[in-house]
Amino acid sequence: MNSCYYKDFPALCALDGEPGCTPPSLAYLDNAATTHKPSAVLETVEGYYRDCNANPYRGVYRTSAASTRLYEGSRNIVADFVGADASEIVFTRNATEALNLVAVCYALERLSEGDEIALPISEHHSNLVVWQRVCEKTGAKLVFLYPDENGRLRDGEMEDKIGPATKLVAIAHISNVLGTVFPIEKITALAHSMGAVVVLDCTQGVAHRPLDVRKLDVDFAAFSGHKMYGPMGIGVLYAKADLLESMPPFLLGGEMIDTVQDLHSTFESGPKRFEAGTPNVAGAVGLAAAIDYLNRIGFEEIEEIERSLTTRLLDGMRSIDSVRIYGNPYATLDRSGVVAFGVVGTHPQDIALVLDARNITIRSGSHCAQPLHRRLGIEMSCRVSPCFYNTPEQIDRFLDAVGEARRTISRRIMSVFP
């Protein structure tokens, strides 16, 4: 098992002033928010702008044709990565835009008063606020599924909440707070039996385990490049081909049109209908490079490393009396390495600042999941989220720092108020 992948990521060694430092001074443990980029991705994006900067589709000259090939080639790579056809892959700015596209172009067109949208209370705001707006506009109703104390959705909860009135189920593959890996195949089968479509937010899972949209049988899926070692500003919407063809355009303008008359226009079919304007070709090729990088490592090794780190992390956190873990406190197959926690008697932001002083980065706040935090009886939490470029030594540094955090904060308070 290789634990030296941090050498592929220049930013991880930026504090040390040298590439491939061993080990890096920075323990970057906020990978659920965004991941760093390997040299292969950085070089690909730079290379595109340096050697092939041209609008795709619009020109007959060589660099324009090359840009078109790169952009469409990237679409093919993304499609293969998730088990889809290229005609079902739409490039967006991020997962948030992809989910908004489904809400506007699918849900607003079809839902009406009396219909229901079912989703867990744990959803990221991006997969909640859009459905609130759909309900406000159509008269449909939100129905929440409530995870148990370990973050799991029990069969009875799913069967009680997903019924004949359900027209759409929106759910994350992995919770960005609780780390729960939800039973998507079971949920999809239940939703389809009721005539509902399933919108899957894959953002927290796509870089950590294989994604096969055909096997899961979801109708829509969304994810962002920046959480899977790719550039910011590029995202993906997967939509079953028949659904995509039935949806009106999202944005209007260049590239997505077929013909334009004085008073009327017709539009492209397939993904191009939803990609108005000059596309983010550099982002697409950067995302393709990130996928190639992940494929070269292989998900078997990625999962092995991350399972080992998660086990070490949770075992250590359970041994600290002052730490409260939200969700399942044990490393299991239906749990990822995203771990939300609190330290008794301290504010999450204070914990994050204490750790930052020791070059350990974690997240503090509501993690774009305020309803879940209210359900847990708290306003915010800390969140630690390792990935395969982290090391056991960094996990141990984190555990030591968390174990000492209360004393460190107390000493700082006493130094100000003796």
XYZ file of C-alpha atoms in Angstrom:
418
model
C 0.000 0.000 0.000
C 1.541 3.287 -1.162
C 1.151 6.162 1.317
C 3.381 8.664 -0.515
C 0.911 10.071 -3.043
C 1.281 13.488 -1.436
C 4.439 13.824 -3.559
C 2.183 14.221 -6.618
C 0.501 17.329 -5.142
C 2.679 20.473 -5.143
C 0.414 22.542 -2.870
C 0.728 20.023 -0.046
C 4.431 20.836 0.214
C 4.103 24.604 -0.344
C 4.874 25.356 3.302
C 8.104 23.410 3.042
C 9.263 25.147 -0.111
C 10.175 21.953 -1.901
C 8.240 19.434 -4.013
C 7.896 15.897 -2.705
C 8.794 16.769 0.895
C 8.721 13.812 3.291
C 6.351 14.145 5.044
C 4.766 17.540 4.350
C 4.386 19.992 7.219
C 0.805 20.651 6.146
C -1.715 18.028 7.217
C -4.546 18.905 4.843
C -7.634 17.175 6.248
C -10.422 19.185 4.614
C -10.811 17.063 1.494
C -14.613 16.992 1.766
C -14.541 20.721 0.968
C -12.054 20.556 -1.892
C -9.105 18.412 -2.877
C -5.664 19.468 -4.033
C -4.601 18.938 -7.631
C -1.873 16.573 -8.799
C 0.867 17.813 -11.111
C -0.715 15.869 -13.972
C -3.859 18.011 -13.746
C -1.978 21.291 -13.323
C 0.223 20.531 -16.314
C -2.749 19.528 -18.464
C -4.643 22.749 -17.775
C -1.530 24.871 -18.349
C -0.743 22.932 -21.503
C -4.187 23.537 -22.944
C -3.947 27.290 -22.524
C -0.350 27.340 -23.732
C -0.714 25.120 -26.800
C -4.383 24.946 -27.802
C -6.345 27.975 -26.671
C -9.302 28.249 -29.054
C -13.084 28.097 -29.021
C -14.345 24.607 -29.811
C -16.890 24.040 -32.599
C -16.743 27.579 -33.999
C -13.630 27.528 -36.161
C -12.342 25.401 -39.020
C -8.715 26.160 -38.196
C -6.535 23.521 -36.558
C -6.429 24.737 -32.966
C -10.218 25.127 -32.897
C -10.622 21.599 -34.247
C -8.117 20.346 -31.666
C -10.016 22.145 -28.887
C -13.229 20.469 -30.036
C -11.559 17.045 -29.982
C -10.184 17.653 -26.496
C -13.531 18.845 -25.144
C -15.544 15.989 -26.609
C -12.800 13.528 -25.727
C -13.071 14.683 -22.123
C -16.823 14.052 -22.249
C -16.124 10.490 -23.378
C -13.642 9.976 -20.521
C -16.175 11.235 -17.966
C -18.884 9.017 -19.449
C -16.686 5.924 -19.246
C -15.733 6.808 -15.671
C -19.349 6.760 -14.461
C -20.690 4.021 -16.747
C -22.729 6.317 -18.988
C -22.902 7.266 -22.652
C -21.324 10.535 -23.794
C -24.754 11.712 -24.981
C -25.851 11.674 -21.302
C -23.051 13.889 -19.939
C -23.516 17.659 -19.597
C -20.635 19.843 -18.445
C -21.615 22.468 -15.858
C -19.736 24.818 -13.536
C -20.181 22.496 -10.542
C -22.647 20.118 -8.891
C -24.733 23.042 -7.662
C -25.373 24.222 -11.206
C -26.141 20.666 -12.288
C -28.767 20.290 -9.565
C -30.267 23.667 -10.449
C -30.482 22.525 -14.071
C -32.529 19.471 -13.051
C -34.752 21.555 -10.796
C -35.496 24.170 -13.477
C -35.600 22.052 -16.622
C -37.146 18.879 -15.232
C -38.942 19.406 -11.915
C -40.513 22.810 -12.581
C -41.850 21.473 -15.866
C -43.526 18.401 -14.352
C -44.423 18.767 -10.682
C -47.675 20.219 -9.398
C -49.712 20.615 -6.226
C -50.025 17.350 -4.304
C -46.739 15.935 -5.590
C -43.938 15.186 -3.136
C -40.143 15.455 -3.199
C -38.449 13.132 -0.710
C -34.955 13.771 0.619
C -32.907 13.166 3.782
C -32.659 16.006 6.295
C -28.881 15.574 5.997
C -28.668 16.946 2.454
C -26.217 19.668 1.478
C -27.964 22.986 0.855
C -27.288 22.572 -2.872
C -29.552 19.526 -2.842
C -32.184 21.122 -0.630
C -32.658 24.799 -1.464
C -33.336 24.056 -5.147
C -36.190 21.727 -4.178
C -37.572 24.308 -1.760
C -37.847 26.667 -4.717
C -39.512 23.991 -6.860
C -42.098 23.443 -4.136
C -42.728 27.190 -3.786
C -43.319 27.479 -7.531
C -45.377 24.317 -8.092
C -47.237 23.630 -4.843
C -45.386 20.353 -4.347
C -44.326 19.305 -0.842
C -40.976 18.406 0.709
C -40.938 15.157 2.716
C -37.856 14.557 4.881
C -36.231 11.240 5.679
C -34.513 11.195 9.075
C -31.320 9.175 9.614
C -30.931 7.285 12.908
C -28.269 8.035 15.537
C -25.623 6.344 13.385
C -26.587 8.332 10.301
C -28.325 5.431 8.552
C -31.686 5.459 6.757
C -33.680 2.504 8.024
C -35.943 0.515 5.693
C -39.076 1.581 7.544
C -38.178 5.259 7.233
C -37.652 4.945 3.489
C -40.849 2.960 2.953
C -42.894 5.386 5.047
C -41.651 8.499 3.245
C -41.363 7.345 -0.393
C -44.874 6.591 -1.635
C -47.385 7.050 -4.446
C -47.269 10.872 -4.202
C -43.465 10.936 -4.491
C -42.352 12.258 -7.867
C -38.679 12.887 -7.115
C -36.145 11.593 -4.581
C -33.044 13.752 -4.068
C -30.202 12.187 -2.106
C -26.439 12.287 -1.656
C -24.458 9.134 -2.295
C -22.391 10.000 0.799
C -23.367 12.546 3.450
C -20.940 15.457 3.592
C -21.409 15.661 7.387
C -22.167 12.182 8.722
C -20.066 10.290 6.192
C -22.897 7.804 5.661
C -22.889 5.812 2.427
C -26.592 5.580 1.642
C -28.167 2.437 0.052
C -28.790 4.036 -3.337
C -29.787 0.880 -5.223
C -32.457 0.096 -2.636
C -33.721 3.689 -2.649
C -33.786 3.820 -6.445
C -35.765 0.561 -6.699
C -38.300 1.873 -4.187
C -38.575 5.269 -5.900
C -39.033 3.745 -9.354
C -41.704 1.381 -8.039
C -43.638 4.515 -7.061
C -43.050 6.218 -10.417
C -40.504 8.700 -9.043
C -37.141 9.739 -10.475
C -33.928 9.797 -8.430
C -31.479 12.717 -8.377
C -28.140 11.627 -6.915
C -25.564 14.057 -5.541
C -22.316 12.122 -6.053
C -20.021 14.928 -4.966
C -18.673 13.282 -1.798
C -18.334 9.812 -3.260
C -17.051 10.069 -6.814
C -13.371 10.413 -5.834
C -13.416 7.674 -3.223
C -15.243 4.706 -4.715
C -16.383 3.559 -8.159
C -19.546 5.152 -9.545
C -21.719 3.206 -11.982
C -24.870 5.142 -12.806
C -26.258 2.205 -14.803
C -25.908 -0.169 -11.864
C -27.397 2.338 -9.442
C -30.123 3.069 -12.046
C -30.405 6.709 -10.984
C -32.089 9.117 -13.376
C -29.804 12.094 -12.710
C -26.408 12.392 -11.039
C -24.259 15.436 -10.288
C -20.692 15.983 -9.142
C -17.949 18.631 -9.092
C -14.432 18.382 -10.453
C -12.739 20.197 -7.582
C -13.664 17.493 -5.042
C -12.050 14.792 -7.196
C -8.605 16.338 -7.761
C -9.739 18.304 -10.819
C -10.041 22.055 -11.417
C -12.565 24.351 -9.838
C -15.273 25.642 -12.179
C -16.107 22.342 -13.872
C -18.909 19.962 -12.938
C -20.968 17.209 -14.465
C -24.626 16.343 -14.825
C -25.522 12.818 -15.871
C -29.080 12.396 -17.144
C -30.690 9.398 -18.794
C -30.850 10.122 -22.509
C -34.640 10.103 -22.804
C -34.996 12.534 -19.907
C -32.326 14.850 -21.289
C -34.001 14.983 -24.681
C -37.356 15.831 -23.082
C -36.028 18.844 -21.149
C -36.007 22.479 -22.362
C -32.732 24.457 -22.363
C -31.353 25.860 -19.134
C -29.436 28.884 -20.456
C -29.844 30.503 -23.864
C -27.152 31.838 -26.182
C -24.380 30.682 -28.445
C -23.470 27.062 -29.151
C -26.754 25.582 -27.906
C -28.790 26.799 -30.873
C -29.660 25.008 -34.099
C -31.236 27.847 -36.083
C -32.109 31.420 -35.130
C -34.853 33.332 -36.950
C -35.920 36.891 -36.172
C -38.655 35.805 -33.775
C -37.966 32.132 -33.149
C -35.070 29.750 -32.455
C -34.550 26.002 -32.409
C -31.993 24.262 -30.223
C -29.385 21.542 -30.338
C -30.174 18.058 -29.077
C -28.297 16.187 -26.372
C -25.771 17.762 -24.005
C -24.979 20.773 -26.211
C -28.507 22.113 -25.625
C -27.460 22.740 -22.000
C -23.982 24.174 -22.624
C -24.638 27.729 -23.774
C -21.716 30.020 -24.478
C -17.999 29.353 -24.589
C -17.385 26.173 -22.596
C -14.731 25.602 -19.961
C -12.485 23.444 -22.145
C -9.512 23.745 -19.799
C -11.709 22.585 -16.911
C -12.983 19.637 -18.931
C -9.518 18.454 -19.948
C -8.323 19.004 -16.382
C -11.176 16.855 -15.107
C -10.295 14.175 -17.663
C -6.683 14.285 -16.420
C -7.896 13.867 -12.835
C -9.933 10.835 -13.871
C -6.905 9.375 -15.625
C -4.871 9.948 -12.450
C -7.480 8.183 -10.282
C -7.710 5.300 -12.738
C -3.928 4.836 -12.711
C -3.953 4.494 -8.926
C -7.101 2.375 -8.954
C -10.044 2.494 -6.580
C -8.978 -0.737 -4.912
C -5.847 0.972 -3.581
C -7.643 4.248 -2.875
C -10.272 2.473 -0.787
C -7.638 0.407 1.043
C -5.641 3.496 2.041
C -8.684 5.527 3.021
C -10.248 2.655 4.987
C -7.022 2.286 6.968
C -6.849 6.020 7.669
C -10.517 6.167 8.657
C -10.135 3.240 11.048
C -7.097 4.870 12.657
C -8.943 8.182 12.863
C -12.139 6.857 14.437
C -10.342 4.507 16.833
C -8.281 7.446 18.068
C -11.210 9.834 18.342
C -13.252 7.351 20.385
C -10.399 7.201 22.898
C -10.594 10.958 23.600
C -13.212 11.488 26.309
C -14.040 15.059 25.318
C -14.748 14.222 21.648
C -18.258 13.549 20.408
C -18.548 11.936 16.974
C -21.706 12.640 14.972
C -22.903 9.621 13.020
C -21.397 6.150 13.088
C -18.262 6.173 15.311
C -16.863 2.995 13.722
C -15.288 2.387 10.311
C -17.770 0.233 8.413
C -18.583 -0.450 4.780
C -21.450 2.058 4.806
C -19.247 4.810 6.201
C -16.710 7.062 4.507
C -13.831 9.047 5.992
C -15.899 12.223 6.418
C -16.175 12.645 10.201
C -18.072 15.446 11.948
C -17.332 15.935 15.624
C -17.408 18.296 18.558
C -15.204 18.799 21.619
C -17.125 19.273 24.861
C -16.894 22.786 26.248
C -15.291 24.341 23.166
C -16.475 26.142 20.065
C -15.810 24.395 16.714
C -14.099 27.473 15.295
C -11.703 27.579 18.246
C -10.778 23.949 17.601
C -10.141 24.684 13.924
C -7.941 27.689 14.788
C -5.912 25.704 17.316
C -5.299 22.996 14.739
C -4.432 25.531 12.038
C -1.683 26.889 14.297
C -0.183 23.398 14.081
C -0.550 23.249 10.267
C -3.553 20.918 10.440
C -6.537 21.986 8.343
C -10.082 20.917 9.185
C -13.483 22.491 8.583
C -15.675 24.197 11.177
C -19.225 25.433 10.642
C -22.501 23.958 9.468
C -20.942 22.487 6.286
C -23.905 23.736 4.225
C -26.221 21.461 6.232
C -27.991 23.674 8.762
C -31.178 21.566 9.039
C -29.098 18.488 9.923
C -27.214 20.372 12.607
C -30.464 21.566 14.148
C -31.653 17.957 14.091
C -28.466 17.013 15.972
C -29.158 19.764 18.515
C -26.103 21.846 17.604
C -25.377 24.940 15.545
C -22.145 23.742 13.970
C -19.457 21.105 14.167
C -15.888 20.364 13.215
C -15.231 18.083 10.264
C -12.136 16.079 9.379
C -11.929 14.329 6.008
C -8.759 12.463 4.987
C -8.060 11.048 1.556
C -5.443 8.787 -0.014
C -2.679 11.424 -0.065
C -2.842 11.755 3.717
C -0.629 9.629 5.958
C -0.991 7.772 9.272
C 1.448 10.287 10.773
C -0.909 13.128 9.870
C -3.849 11.334 11.483
C -1.776 10.930 14.657
C -0.859 14.625 14.603
C -4.541 15.481 14.321
C -5.475 13.196 17.215
C -2.748 14.644 19.446
C -3.838 18.188 18.631
C -7.536 17.475 19.284
C -6.660 15.756 22.554
C -4.794 18.854 23.713
C -7.176 21.424 22.224
C -9.216 22.144 25.350
C -6.094 22.782 27.418
C -4.622 24.980 24.685
C -7.801 27.071 24.466
C -7.998 27.357 28.275
C -4.392 28.589 28.458
C -5.086 31.209 25.777
C -8.177 32.430 27.638
C -6.258 32.648 30.919
C -3.486 34.621 29.215
C -6.048 37.239 28.218
C -8.087 37.168 31.454
C -5.624 36.240 34.227
